[in-house]
């Protein structure tokens, strides 16, 4: 099963919540007005979460919907950034 890394630059989130609308399994808004990527791990200045291919499409929808492009997805096999 292929794996993908979701990279979320939370400090630049503006709380538009389109990620939540696209994928509320993985995204929710917190009290500070910014989104949380559920189950992610903090790495330096960003958050990371590894997902499997079954989740990719919905996560791609969330990433593409973000107006400030703070959600990125990488193919862990090739290292290629998809969003
Ligand atoms: S869509 Fe982007 S800016 Fe809006 S809440 Fe989600 S991560 Fe933040």
mmCIF file of C-alpha atoms and ligand atoms in Angstrom:
data_model
loop_
_atom_site.group_PDB
_atom_site.id
_atom_site.type_symbol
_atom_site.label_atom_id
_atom_site.label_comp_id
_atom_site.label_asym_id
_atom_site.label_seq_id
_atom_site.Cartn_x
_atom_site.Cartn_y
_atom_site.Cartn_z
ATOM 1 C CA UNK A 1 0.000 0.000 0.000
ATOM 2 C CA UNK A 2 1.445 3.353 -1.033
ATOM 3 C CA UNK A 3 1.896 5.972 1.632
ATOM 4 C CA UNK A 4 1.693 9.731 1.484
ATOM 5 C CA UNK A 5 2.925 12.430 3.799
ATOM 6 C CA UNK A 6 0.629 15.353 4.581
ATOM 7 C CA UNK A 7 2.508 18.506 5.571
ATOM 8 C CA UNK A 8 0.521 21.272 7.238
ATOM 9 C CA UNK A 9 1.987 24.732 7.859
ATOM 10 C CA UNK A 10 -0.383 25.678 10.626
ATOM 11 C CA UNK A 11 1.158 29.069 11.409
ATOM 12 C CA UNK A 12 -0.014 30.369 8.017
ATOM 13 C CA UNK A 13 -3.563 28.992 8.245
ATOM 14 C CA UNK A 14 -6.177 31.746 7.992
ATOM 15 C CA UNK A 15 -9.065 29.625 9.242
ATOM 16 C CA UNK A 16 -11.018 29.558 6.002
ATOM 17 C CA UNK A 17 -12.213 26.047 6.903
ATOM 18 C CA UNK A 18 -12.557 24.804 3.344
ATOM 19 C CA UNK A 19 -10.305 21.914 4.358
ATOM 20 C CA UNK A 20 -12.867 20.993 7.026
ATOM 21 C CA UNK A 21 -15.674 21.157 4.470
ATOM 22 C CA UNK A 22 -13.687 18.918 2.105
ATOM 23 C CA UNK A 23 -12.539 16.355 4.686
ATOM 24 C CA UNK A 24 -13.941 16.541 8.201
ATOM 25 C CA UNK A 25 -12.563 13.068 8.967
ATOM 26 C CA UNK A 26 -9.143 14.674 9.246
ATOM 27 C CA UNK A 27 -9.647 18.420 9.694
ATOM 28 C CA UNK A 28 -11.442 20.527 12.274
ATOM 29 C CA UNK A 29 -11.285 24.140 13.447
ATOM 30 C CA UNK A 30 -9.908 24.808 16.926
ATOM 31 C CA UNK A 31 -10.762 27.666 19.280
ATOM 32 C CA UNK A 32 -7.831 29.762 18.045
ATOM 33 C CA UNK A 33 -9.533 29.908 14.637
ATOM 34 C CA UNK A 34 -7.024 27.671 12.879
ATOM 35 C CA UNK A 35 -7.457 24.189 11.567
ATOM 36 C CA UNK A 36 -6.143 21.050 13.213
ATOM 37 C CA UNK A 37 -4.943 18.074 11.194
ATOM 38 C CA UNK A 38 -6.211 15.282 13.407
ATOM 39 C CA UNK A 39 -3.604 12.747 14.628
ATOM 40 C CA UNK A 40 -0.711 14.696 13.094
ATOM 41 C CA UNK A 41 2.683 15.076 14.749
ATOM 42 C CA UNK A 42 4.454 18.412 15.214
ATOM 43 C CA UNK A 43 7.794 18.632 13.379
ATOM 44 C CA UNK A 44 9.651 21.905 13.795
ATOM 45 C CA UNK A 45 7.397 24.562 12.258
ATOM 46 C CA UNK A 46 4.826 22.246 10.673
ATOM 47 C CA UNK A 47 2.641 19.220 11.338
ATOM 48 C CA UNK A 48 2.913 15.876 9.561
ATOM 49 C CA UNK A 49 0.624 12.914 9.079
ATOM 50 C CA UNK A 50 1.226 9.723 7.089
ATOM 51 C CA UNK A 51 -1.818 8.466 5.203
ATOM 52 C CA UNK A 52 -2.546 5.515 2.925
ATOM 53 C CA UNK A 53 -3.857 5.631 -0.604
ATOM 54 C CA UNK A 54 -7.454 5.048 0.539
ATOM 55 C CA UNK A 55 -7.420 8.524 2.109
ATOM 56 C CA UNK A 56 -5.557 10.283 -0.652
ATOM 57 C CA UNK A 57 -8.444 11.609 -2.711
ATOM 58 C CA UNK A 58 -10.213 13.328 0.179
ATOM 59 C CA UNK A 59 -6.937 14.725 1.479
ATOM 60 C CA UNK A 60 -6.103 16.041 -1.993
ATOM 61 C CA UNK A 61 -9.507 17.779 -2.046
ATOM 62 C CA UNK A 62 -8.716 19.445 1.280
ATOM 63 C CA UNK A 63 -5.232 20.484 0.177
ATOM 64 C CA UNK A 64 -6.415 21.891 -3.134
ATOM 65 C CA UNK A 65 -9.223 23.789 -1.448
ATOM 66 C CA UNK A 66 -6.935 25.714 0.908
ATOM 67 C CA UNK A 67 -6.844 29.358 -0.270
ATOM 68 C CA UNK A 68 -3.397 29.979 1.206
ATOM 69 C CA UNK A 69 -1.799 26.638 0.173
ATOM 70 C CA UNK A 70 -0.623 25.571 3.599
ATOM 71 C CA UNK A 71 -1.507 21.893 3.058
ATOM 72 C CA UNK A 72 0.937 19.801 1.022
ATOM 73 C CA UNK A 73 1.001 16.110 0.115
ATOM 74 C CA UNK A 74 4.074 14.104 -0.844
ATOM 75 C CA UNK A 75 4.309 10.644 -2.391
ATOM 76 C CA UNK A 76 6.654 8.896 0.066
ATOM 77 C CA UNK A 77 7.905 6.449 -2.565
ATOM 78 C CA UNK A 78 9.047 9.046 -5.081
ATOM 79 C CA UNK A 79 9.381 12.099 -2.834
ATOM 80 C CA UNK A 80 7.272 13.986 -5.355
ATOM 81 C CA UNK A 81 5.044 16.735 -4.027
ATOM 82 C CA UNK A 82 1.478 16.327 -5.329
ATOM 83 C CA UNK A 83 0.076 19.548 -3.844
HETATM 84 S S1 LIG B 1 -8.365 25.597 4.234
HETATM 85 FE FE1 LIG B 1 -6.258 26.257 4.698
HETATM 86 S S2 LIG B 1 -6.492 28.242 5.647
HETATM 87 FE FE2 LIG B 1 -8.456 27.271 5.687
HETATM 88 S S3 LIG B 1 -8.594 26.302 7.673
HETATM 89 FE FE3 LIG B 1 -7.838 24.785 6.252
HETATM 90 S S4 LIG B 1 -5.644 24.936 6.376
HETATM 91 FE FE4 LIG B 1 -6.448 26.774 7.277
#
